[in-house]
CSV table of C-alpha atoms and ligand atoms in Angstrom, one decimal:
chain,number,residue,atom,x,y,z
O,280,UNK,CA,45.2,-175.7,25.0
O,281,UNK,CA,41.9,-174.6,26.4
O,282,UNK,CA,39.1,-176.4,26.9
O,283,UNK,CA,35.7,-175.6,28.3
O,284,UNK,CA,33.3,-178.1,30.2
O,285,UNK,CA,29.7,-177.0,30.0
O,286,UNK,CA,28.3,-180.1,31.2
O,287,UNK,CA,27.1,-178.4,34.8
O,288,UNK,CA,25.7,-175.7,32.6
O,289,UNK,CA,23.5,-176.9,30.0
O,290,UNK,CA,20.7,-178.5,32.3
O,291,UNK,CA,20.3,-175.0,33.7
O,292,UNK,CA,19.9,-173.4,30.1
O,293,UNK,CA,16.6,-174.0,28.2
O,294,UNK,CA,17.8,-175.3,25.0
O,295,UNK,CA,15.9,-173.5,22.6
O,296,UNK,CA,16.4,-170.2,24.1
O,297,UNK,CA,20.2,-170.9,24.1
O,298,UNK,CA,19.8,-172.2,20.4
O,299,UNK,CA,18.1,-169.0,19.0
O,300,UNK,CA,20.7,-166.8,20.7
O,301,UNK,CA,23.3,-168.3,18.1
O,302,UNK,CA,22.7,-165.4,15.4
O,303,UNK,CA,23.1,-162.6,18.1
O,304,UNK,CA,26.3,-164.1,19.2
O,305,UNK,CA,27.5,-164.5,15.6
O,306,UNK,CA,26.7,-160.7,15.1
O,307,UNK,CA,28.2,-159.4,18.5
O,308,UNK,CA,31.2,-161.5,17.4
O,309,UNK,CA,31.6,-160.3,13.9
O,310,UNK,CA,30.8,-156.6,15.2
O,311,UNK,CA,33.8,-157.0,17.2
O,312,UNK,CA,36.2,-158.4,14.2
O,313,UNK,CA,34.7,-155.5,12.3
O,314,UNK,CA,35.5,-152.8,14.7
O,315,UNK,CA,31.7,-151.5,14.1
O,316,UNK,CA,30.3,-151.4,17.3
O,317,UNK,CA,30.4,-149.1,20.3
O,318,UNK,CA,34.2,-148.3,21.1
O,319,UNK,CA,35.2,-149.9,17.9
O,320,UNK,CA,38.3,-147.8,17.9
O,321,UNK,CA,39.4,-149.4,21.3
O,322,UNK,CA,39.9,-152.9,20.0
O,323,UNK,CA,43.7,-152.4,18.6
O,324,UNK,CA,44.4,-155.0,21.3
O,325,UNK,CA,42.9,-157.4,19.2
O,326,UNK,CA,44.3,-156.2,15.8
O,327,UNK,CA,47.9,-155.8,17.1
O,328,UNK,CA,48.1,-159.4,17.8
O,329,UNK,CA,46.9,-160.1,14.2
O,330,UNK,CA,50.1,-158.1,13.0
O,331,UNK,CA,52.8,-159.2,15.7
O,332,UNK,CA,55.7,-156.9,16.6
O,333,UNK,CA,58.5,-159.0,16.7
O,334,UNK,CA,60.8,-156.1,16.8
O,335,UNK,CA,59.0,-154.5,20.0
O,336,UNK,CA,59.2,-158.3,21.7
O,337,UNK,CA,63.1,-158.1,21.0
O,338,UNK,CA,63.6,-155.0,22.6
O,339,UNK,CA,61.5,-155.4,25.5
O,340,UNK,CA,63.5,-158.8,25.9
O,341,UNK,CA,66.5,-156.8,25.9
O,342,UNK,CA,65.7,-153.9,28.4
O,343,UNK,CA,64.3,-156.7,30.5
O,344,UNK,CA,67.6,-158.6,30.4
O,345,UNK,CA,69.5,-155.2,31.4
O,346,UNK,CA,66.9,-155.0,34.1
O,347,UNK,CA,67.7,-158.6,35.4
O,348,UNK,CA,71.2,-158.1,35.1
O,349,UNK,CA,71.5,-154.5,36.9
O,350,UNK,CA,68.6,-154.6,39.3
O,351,UNK,CA,67.9,-156.4,42.5
O,352,UNK,CA,64.2,-155.1,42.2
O,353,UNK,CA,61.7,-153.9,39.7
O,354,UNK,CA,59.3,-151.5,41.0
O,355,UNK,CA,56.2,-151.3,39.0
O,356,UNK,CA,53.9,-148.1,39.5
O,357,UNK,CA,50.5,-148.4,38.2
O,358,UNK,CA,47.0,-149.1,39.0
O,359,UNK,CA,44.0,-151.1,37.3
O,360,UNK,CA,44.9,-152.3,33.9
O,361,UNK,CA,48.1,-150.5,34.2
O,362,UNK,CA,49.2,-153.4,36.9
O,363,UNK,CA,46.6,-156.1,37.4
O,364,UNK,CA,47.7,-158.1,33.9
O,365,UNK,CA,51.6,-158.0,34.9
O,366,UNK,CA,51.0,-159.3,38.5
O,367,UNK,CA,48.5,-161.8,37.1
O,368,UNK,CA,51.2,-163.4,34.6
O,369,UNK,CA,53.9,-163.5,37.1
O,370,UNK,CA,52.2,-164.9,39.6
O,371,UNK,CA,50.8,-167.9,37.3
O,372,UNK,CA,54.2,-168.3,36.2
O,373,UNK,CA,57.1,-168.0,38.9
O,374,UNK,CA,57.2,-170.3,42.1
O,375,UNK,CA,55.3,-169.1,45.1
O,376,UNK,CA,58.2,-170.0,47.1
O,377,UNK,CA,61.2,-170.7,45.6
O,378,UNK,CA,62.1,-167.3,43.7
O,379,UNK,CA,64.1,-167.8,41.2
O,380,UNK,CA,67.0,-165.6,40.2
O,381,UNK,CA,66.5,-161.9,39.0
O,382,UNK,CA,65.3,-159.1,40.5
O,383,UNK,CA,62.1,-159.1,43.0
O,384,UNK,CA,59.3,-157.6,41.1
O,385,UNK,CA,57.3,-155.1,43.3
O,386,UNK,CA,54.3,-153.1,42.8
O,387,UNK,CA,53.3,-149.4,44.1
O,388,UNK,CA,51.0,-146.8,43.5
O,389,UNK,CA,48.2,-149.6,43.1
O,390,UNK,CA,46.5,-148.1,46.2
O,391,UNK,CA,47.0,-145.1,48.8
O,392,UNK,CA,48.5,-147.1,51.9
O,393,UNK,CA,50.7,-145.2,54.0
O,394,UNK,CA,51.9,-147.9,55.5
O,395,UNK,CA,52.5,-150.1,52.5
O,396,UNK,CA,54.6,-146.8,50.7
O,397,UNK,CA,56.6,-146.0,53.9
O,398,UNK,CA,57.6,-149.9,54.2
O,399,UNK,CA,58.5,-150.1,50.6
O,400,UNK,CA,61.1,-147.5,50.5
O,401,UNK,CA,62.6,-148.7,53.7
O,402,UNK,CA,62.7,-151.9,51.8
O,403,UNK,CA,64.2,-150.5,48.7
O,404,UNK,CA,67.1,-148.5,50.5
O,405,UNK,CA,70.6,-150.1,49.9
O,406,UNK,CA,69.3,-151.6,46.8
O,407,UNK,CA,69.6,-151.4,43.1
O,408,UNK,CA,66.3,-150.3,41.7
O,409,UNK,CA,64.9,-149.8,38.4
O,410,UNK,CA,61.4,-148.1,38.2
O,411,UNK,CA,58.7,-148.9,35.3
O,412,UNK,CA,55.9,-146.0,35.9
O,413,UNK,CA,52.8,-147.2,33.9
O,414,UNK,CA,50.2,-144.8,33.4
O,415,UNK,CA,48.2,-144.4,29.9
O,416,UNK,CA,47.2,-140.8,31.4
O,417,UNK,CA,49.8,-139.8,33.5
O,418,UNK,CA,47.6,-138.3,36.0
O,419,UNK,CA,45.9,-141.2,38.1
O,420,UNK,CA,46.4,-140.4,41.3
O,421,UNK,CA,47.8,-143.6,43.3
O,422,UNK,CA,50.3,-144.2,40.3
O,423,UNK,CA,51.3,-140.5,39.9
O,424,UNK,CA,51.9,-140.2,44.0
O,425,UNK,CA,53.9,-143.3,44.2
O,426,UNK,CA,56.0,-142.0,41.1
O,427,UNK,CA,57.0,-138.5,42.6
O,428,UNK,CA,58.5,-140.5,45.6
O,429,UNK,CA,59.9,-143.0,43.6
O,430,UNK,CA,61.8,-140.6,41.4
O,431,UNK,CA,63.1,-138.3,44.3
O,432,UNK,CA,64.4,-141.6,45.8
O,433,UNK,CA,66.2,-142.8,42.6
O,434,UNK,CA,67.7,-139.4,41.7
O,435,UNK,CA,69.0,-139.3,45.3
O,436,UNK,CA,70.6,-142.5,45.7
O,437,UNK,CA,72.1,-143.1,41.7
O,438,UNK,CA,73.8,-141.4,39.4
O,439,UNK,CA,71.9,-143.0,36.3
O,440,UNK,CA,68.4,-142.5,36.8
O,441,UNK,CA,67.7,-141.9,32.9
O,442,UNK,CA,68.6,-145.3,32.6
O,443,UNK,CA,66.9,-146.6,35.6
O,444,UNK,CA,63.6,-145.0,35.0
O,445,UNK,CA,61.3,-146.2,32.0
O,446,UNK,CA,57.8,-144.8,31.6
O,447,UNK,CA,55.2,-146.8,29.7
O,448,UNK,CA,52.4,-144.3,28.7
O,449,UNK,CA,50.3,-143.1,26.0
O,450,UNK,CA,52.1,-142.0,22.7
O,451,UNK,CA,51.6,-137.7,23.2
O,452,UNK,CA,50.2,-135.9,25.5
O,453,UNK,CA,49.5,-136.8,29.1
O,454,UNK,CA,51.7,-135.8,32.3
O,455,UNK,CA,54.3,-138.3,31.5
O,456,UNK,CA,55.5,-137.4,28.4
O,457,UNK,CA,56.8,-134.2,29.4
O,458,UNK,CA,58.3,-135.4,32.5
O,459,UNK,CA,59.8,-138.1,30.2
O,460,UNK,CA,61.2,-135.7,27.7
O,461,UNK,CA,62.3,-133.2,30.4
O,462,UNK,CA,64.4,-136.0,32.3
O,463,UNK,CA,65.4,-138.3,29.2
O,464,UNK,CA,63.9,-141.1,30.8
O,465,UNK,CA,63.2,-144.3,28.7
O,466,UNK,CA,59.7,-144.6,27.1
O,467,UNK,CA,57.7,-147.6,26.0
O,468,UNK,CA,54.4,-146.7,24.4
O,469,UNK,CA,50.7,-147.8,25.3
O,470,UNK,CA,49.1,-147.9,21.8
O,471,UNK,CA,46.0,-145.6,21.0
O,472,UNK,CA,42.9,-148.2,21.1
O,473,UNK,CA,44.1,-150.2,23.7
O,474,UNK,CA,42.2,-149.6,27.0
O,475,UNK,CA,43.9,-150.2,30.2
O,476,UNK,CA,42.3,-153.2,31.0
O,477,UNK,CA,43.0,-155.0,27.6
O,478,UNK,CA,46.9,-154.0,27.8
O,479,UNK,CA,48.7,-156.6,29.2
O,480,UNK,CA,49.9,-157.8,26.0
O,481,UNK,CA,51.5,-154.4,25.2
O,482,UNK,CA,54.6,-153.2,27.1
O,483,UNK,CA,52.3,-152.6,30.3
O,484,UNK,CA,52.4,-156.1,31.1
O,485,UNK,CA,55.2,-157.4,29.0
O,486,UNK,CA,58.0,-155.5,30.2
O,487,UNK,CA,57.7,-156.3,34.1
O,488,UNK,CA,56.7,-160.1,32.6
O,489,UNK,CA,59.9,-160.3,31.0
O,490,UNK,CA,61.9,-158.7,33.7
O,491,UNK,CA,60.5,-161.5,35.8
O,492,UNK,CA,62.0,-164.0,33.5
O,493,UNK,CA,59.2,-165.3,31.6
O,494,UNK,CA,59.1,-165.6,27.8
O,495,UNK,CA,57.1,-162.9,26.6
O,496,UNK,CA,57.1,-164.1,22.8
O,497,UNK,CA,55.3,-167.4,24.0
O,498,UNK,CA,53.2,-165.5,26.0
O,499,UNK,CA,52.4,-163.2,23.0
O,500,UNK,CA,51.9,-165.8,20.5
O,501,UNK,CA,49.9,-168.0,22.9
O,502,UNK,CA,47.2,-165.1,22.6
O,503,UNK,CA,48.1,-164.4,18.8
O,504,UNK,CA,47.3,-168.2,17.9
O,505,UNK,CA,43.7,-167.8,19.8
O,506,UNK,CA,42.9,-164.5,17.8
O,507,UNK,CA,43.6,-165.8,14.6
O,508,UNK,CA,41.8,-168.8,15.3
O,509,UNK,CA,39.0,-166.5,16.5
O,510,UNK,CA,39.4,-164.3,13.7
O,511,UNK,CA,36.8,-165.9,11.2
O,512,UNK,CA,33.4,-164.6,11.2
O,513,UNK,CA,31.8,-167.7,11.3
O,514,UNK,CA,34.2,-168.9,14.2
O,515,UNK,CA,32.8,-171.2,16.7
O,516,UNK,CA,34.7,-171.2,19.9
O,517,UNK,CA,34.4,-172.2,23.8
O,518,UNK,CA,35.0,-168.1,24.2
O,519,UNK,CA,31.9,-167.4,22.3
O,520,UNK,CA,30.2,-170.4,24.2
O,521,UNK,CA,30.9,-169.0,27.5
O,522,UNK,CA,30.2,-165.4,26.5
O,523,UNK,CA,26.4,-166.6,25.3
O,524,UNK,CA,25.9,-168.8,28.3
O,525,UNK,CA,26.6,-166.0,30.8
O,526,UNK,CA,24.7,-163.7,28.6
O,527,UNK,CA,21.7,-166.1,29.5
O,528,UNK,CA,22.5,-166.4,32.9
O,529,UNK,CA,22.2,-162.4,33.5
O,530,UNK,CA,19.2,-162.4,31.7
O,531,UNK,CA,17.0,-164.8,33.6
O,532,UNK,CA,18.3,-163.1,37.0
O,533,UNK,CA,21.4,-164.3,37.9
O,534,UNK,CA,23.5,-161.7,39.8
O,535,UNK,CA,27.2,-162.8,40.3
O,536,UNK,CA,30.1,-164.7,38.7
O,537,UNK,CA,32.3,-166.5,40.8
O,538,UNK,CA,35.7,-167.6,39.4
O,539,UNK,CA,37.2,-170.4,41.6
O,540,UNK,CA,40.7,-171.4,41.0
O,541,UNK,CA,41.9,-174.7,41.9
O,542,UNK,CA,45.4,-173.6,41.9
O,543,UNK,CA,46.7,-170.6,44.0
O,544,UNK,CA,48.8,-169.2,41.1
O,545,UNK,CA,46.1,-168.3,39.4
O,546,UNK,CA,44.5,-166.1,41.7
O,547,UNK,CA,46.0,-163.4,40.3
O,548,UNK,CA,44.5,-164.2,36.9
O,549,UNK,CA,41.0,-164.1,38.7
O,550,UNK,CA,41.9,-160.6,39.7
O,551,UNK,CA,42.6,-159.6,36.2
O,552,UNK,CA,39.6,-161.1,35.1
O,553,UNK,CA,37.7,-159.2,37.6
O,554,UNK,CA,38.6,-155.8,36.3
O,555,UNK,CA,38.1,-156.9,32.7
O,556,UNK,CA,34.8,-157.9,33.4
O,557,UNK,CA,33.6,-155.6,35.8
O,558,UNK,CA,34.8,-152.6,34.1
O,559,UNK,CA,33.7,-153.9,30.6
O,560,UNK,CA,30.1,-155.2,31.6
O,561,UNK,CA,29.0,-153.1,35.0
O,562,UNK,CA,27.4,-150.1,33.6
O,563,UNK,CA,23.6,-149.1,32.8
O,564,UNK,CA,22.7,-151.2,35.8
O,565,UNK,CA,23.8,-154.5,33.9
O,566,UNK,CA,26.4,-157.1,34.3
O,567,UNK,CA,27.1,-160.0,36.6
O,568,UNK,CA,29.3,-159.1,39.4
O,569,UNK,CA,32.6,-160.7,39.0
O,570,UNK,CA,34.4,-162.2,42.1
O,571,UNK,CA,37.1,-164.5,42.8
O,572,UNK,CA,37.6,-167.4,44.9
O,573,UNK,CA,40.5,-170.0,45.5
O,574,UNK,CA,39.6,-173.7,46.4
O,575,UNK,CA,39.8,-175.5,48.3
O,576,UNK,CA,41.2,-172.8,50.6
O,577,UNK,CA,37.5,-170.9,50.1
O,578,UNK,CA,35.5,-173.9,50.5
O,579,UNK,CA,36.1,-173.5,54.1
O,580,UNK,CA,34.8,-169.9,54.3
O,581,UNK,CA,32.7,-169.1,51.2
O,582,UNK,CA,31.7,-172.6,50.6
O,583,UNK,CA,28.7,-172.5,52.7
O,584,UNK,CA,27.3,-169.6,50.8
O,585,UNK,CA,28.4,-171.0,47.5
O,586,UNK,CA,26.2,-174.4,48.3
O,587,UNK,CA,23.1,-173.1,50.2
O,588,UNK,CA,22.9,-169.1,50.2
O,589,UNK,CA,21.2,-166.9,47.6
O,590,UNK,CA,20.6,-168.6,44.3
O,591,UNK,CA,21.8,-166.1,42.2
O,592,UNK,CA,25.3,-167.5,41.7
O,593,UNK,CA,27.2,-168.9,38.5
O,594,UNK,CA,30.8,-170.2,38.7
O,595,UNK,CA,33.6,-170.6,36.6
O,596,UNK,CA,36.2,-173.3,38.1
O,597,UNK,CA,40.1,-172.7,36.3
O,598,UNK,CA,41.9,-175.9,36.7
O,599,UNK,CA,45.0,-176.9,35.3
O,600,UNK,CA,46.5,-180.4,34.4
O,601,UNK,CA,50.1,-181.4,34.8
O,602,UNK,CA,52.6,-181.2,37.4
O,603,UNK,CA,51.4,-184.5,39.7
O,604,UNK,CA,53.2,-183.0,43.1
O,605,UNK,CA,54.2,-185.1,46.2
O,606,UNK,CA,52.6,-189.1,46.3
O,607,UNK,CA,50.8,-190.2,49.5
O,608,UNK,CA,52.9,-193.2,50.7
O,609,UNK,CA,51.6,-195.9,52.6
O,610,UNK,CA,52.8,-195.8,56.5
O,611,UNK,CA,52.7,-198.6,59.0
O,612,UNK,CA,51.8,-195.8,61.3
O,613,UNK,CA,48.2,-195.1,60.2
O,614,UNK,CA,46.8,-192.9,63.1
O,615,UNK,CA,46.4,-189.8,60.7
O,616,UNK,CA,44.1,-192.5,58.9
O,617,UNK,CA,45.6,-191.4,55.3
O,618,UNK,CA,46.3,-194.6,53.9
O,619,UNK,CA,43.2,-194.7,51.9
O,620,UNK,CA,45.2,-191.9,49.5
O,621,UNK,CA,48.4,-194.2,49.4
O,622,UNK,CA,49.6,-194.0,45.6
O,623,UNK,CA,47.6,-191.0,44.8
O,624,UNK,CA,49.2,-187.6,44.1
O,625,UNK,CA,48.6,-184.0,45.2
O,626,UNK,CA,47.1,-183.3,41.7
O,627,UNK,CA,44.6,-186.5,41.7
O,628,UNK,CA,43.4,-185.6,45.3
O,629,UNK,CA,43.0,-181.6,44.0
O,630,UNK,CA,41.1,-183.2,41.0
O,631,UNK,CA,38.8,-185.1,43.1
O,632,UNK,CA,38.0,-182.1,45.4
O,633,UNK,CA,37.2,-180.0,42.0
O,634,UNK,CA,35.0,-182.9,40.4
O,635,UNK,CA,33.2,-183.2,43.9
O,636,UNK,CA,32.9,-179.8,44.1
O,637,UNK,CA,31.7,-178.8,40.5
O,638,UNK,CA,29.1,-181.6,40.8
O,639,UNK,CA,28.0,-180.6,44.7
O,640,UNK,CA,27.5,-176.8,43.6
O,641,UNK,CA,25.6,-178.1,40.6
O,642,UNK,CA,23.2,-180.1,42.6
O,643,UNK,CA,22.9,-176.9,44.9
O,644,UNK,CA,21.4,-175.2,41.9
O,645,UNK,CA,24.9,-173.3,40.8
O,646,UNK,CA,25.6,-173.7,37.3
O,647,UNK,CA,29.3,-174.0,36.6
O,648,UNK,CA,31.6,-174.0,33.7
O,649,UNK,CA,35.4,-175.4,33.7
O,650,UNK,CA,38.0,-174.1,32.0
O,651,UNK,CA,41.2,-176.2,31.8
O,652,UNK,CA,44.7,-175.1,31.0
O,653,UNK,CA,46.5,-178.0,29.6
O,654,UNK,CA,49.6,-176.7,30.9
O,655,UNK,CA,50.5,-173.6,33.0
O,656,UNK,CA,52.9,-172.2,30.9
O,657,UNK,CA,53.4,-168.6,28.9
O,658,UNK,CA,51.8,-170.1,25.9
O,659,UNK,CA,48.6,-171.2,27.6
O,660,UNK,CA,48.3,-168.1,29.8
O,661,UNK,CA,48.4,-165.9,26.5
O,662,UNK,CA,45.6,-167.9,25.4
O,663,UNK,CA,43.7,-167.4,28.5
O,664,UNK,CA,44.2,-163.6,28.2
O,665,UNK,CA,42.8,-163.9,25.0
O,666,UNK,CA,39.9,-166.1,25.8
O,667,UNK,CA,38.8,-163.8,28.3
O,668,UNK,CA,39.2,-160.8,26.3
O,669,UNK,CA,37.4,-161.7,23.6
O,670,UNK,CA,34.6,-163.0,25.2
O,671,UNK,CA,33.8,-160.1,27.5
O,672,UNK,CA,33.7,-158.1,24.4
O,673,UNK,CA,31.0,-160.2,22.5
O,674,UNK,CA,28.9,-160.5,26.0
O,675,UNK,CA,29.4,-156.9,26.4
O,676,UNK,CA,27.8,-156.6,22.9
O,677,UNK,CA,25.0,-159.3,24.0
O,678,UNK,CA,24.4,-156.8,26.9
O,679,UNK,CA,24.3,-153.8,24.6
O,680,UNK,CA,26.7,-151.8,26.0
O,681,UNK,CA,30.0,-150.4,25.3
O,682,UNK,CA,32.5,-152.8,26.5
O,683,UNK,CA,35.3,-150.5,26.2
O,684,UNK,CA,34.7,-147.6,28.5
O,685,UNK,CA,34.6,-147.1,32.1
O,686,UNK,CA,32.6,-143.5,32.8
O,687,UNK,CA,31.5,-145.1,36.2
O,688,UNK,CA,35.3,-144.6,37.3
O,689,UNK,CA,35.3,-140.8,37.2
O,690,UNK,CA,32.9,-140.2,40.0
O,691,UNK,CA,34.8,-140.9,42.7
O,692,UNK,CA,37.8,-139.2,41.1
O,693,UNK,CA,36.2,-136.1,40.7
O,694,UNK,CA,34.8,-136.2,44.7
O,695,UNK,CA,38.4,-136.7,45.7
O,696,UNK,CA,39.9,-134.4,43.2
O,697,UNK,CA,37.6,-131.5,44.8
O,698,UNK,CA,38.1,-132.5,48.4
O,699,UNK,CA,42.2,-132.6,47.5
O,700,UNK,CA,41.6,-129.1,46.3
O,701,UNK,CA,43.2,-129.8,42.8
O,702,UNK,CA,43.2,-126.4,40.9
O,703,UNK,CA,41.2,-127.8,37.9
H,1306,PA5,O1,40.9,-150.2,32.7
H,1306,PA5,C1,41.3,-149.2,33.0
H,1306,PA5,O2,41.2,-148.0,31.8
H,1306,PA5,C2,41.9,-148.8,34.1
H,1306,PA5,O3,41.6,-149.6,35.0
H,1306,PA5,C3,43.0,-148.0,34.2
H,1306,PA5,O4,43.9,-148.5,33.7
H,1306,PA5,C4,43.5,-147.4,35.8
H,1306,PA5,O5,42.8,-146.5,35.6
H,1306,PA5,C5,44.9,-146.8,35.1
H,1306,PA5,O6,44.9,-145.5,34.2
H,1306,PA5,P1,46.1,-144.6,33.7
H,1306,PA5,O7,47.0,-146.1,33.1
H,1306,PA5,O8,45.8,-143.9,33.0
H,1306,PA5,O9,46.8,-144.5,35.0
């Protein structure tokens, strides 16, 4: 269950302008449903939820069960949309310190750090390793490079590389398909019409997430439920309110949207959201710059800026209901002067910190929404993923950009490949 609290937003928006926006929001929403707008053919991430492939979910769960039985480590190789979703969901739904049973899920090829990759292969030595290389194009430098080393590592150490290496890529073409065909690696398909940042609910995200022991069926169906709800042309939903509000803030000069997570486990959702909104909206010199903070930690670093820096910020709190955590007891020795908190749980104290911060920031002219997750479970996280995917599509159409391409990502690549001497 998700709820959006707009209490600290409405005072900052002109009610008449906001009301007048409703027909445009409805049009943008319908454009998405009809796949009739810019990049419409790239909206299969939505239609695939309306026609769930249960056989694929079962197949992925079976492969994940094998990995969980046989591997100490699942090494997931990918960058951008090919890893952020998996990492976000795994971080959100697995304990931070008390590691559950099953393989460690590690990532590689998500940057070019020589130190990390040296350390990684030393760490893997002597362990039972499975590799999942995830790249739609198969030609992205960072994962291609890491996969070359990972392949060598697996082939030198194990007599069943065809079983241990799993390729997740486009249906055909690219560079991974021929490599897979030549070596007999297992393969999962990234469907056509699903861009990287919208691919978490395809095998891109689902295999690593299942290997981490998470119930991918609940995750997937959490998204399905919301996709079905929003599939009505006249739907009224918080995802559309959020898209409309942030568009108006953009049009009135706000520059940055800060997602502030009140639960550290949700920081990865912030990183995934950052890519989703940054790549979908940031074009034609438009879009709010998405950034992420973790409260209360970052109230002691960014808090000063948020309260009193440039007034071009909007803020989105992400909070979770549920777990109470330890409860403060009354001590005879009150030298730390915390007896005033006796009887209160960590959750209650965190909640007060959130309420106080949201109010103080609104008073400091930072409009803020709060998205509340009723539970921290797979179904709710599935809904969160779809909430933002739908919202960014609508807000992209309101901004009059194609939310499903990312032409600007190519510029650095061309310069980098030219300097590295790539033949083409
Ligand atoms: O969202 C996107 O499209 C990108 O972030 C890609 O996922 C990323 O660049 C990786 O591309 P590929 O999967 O082709 O290696």
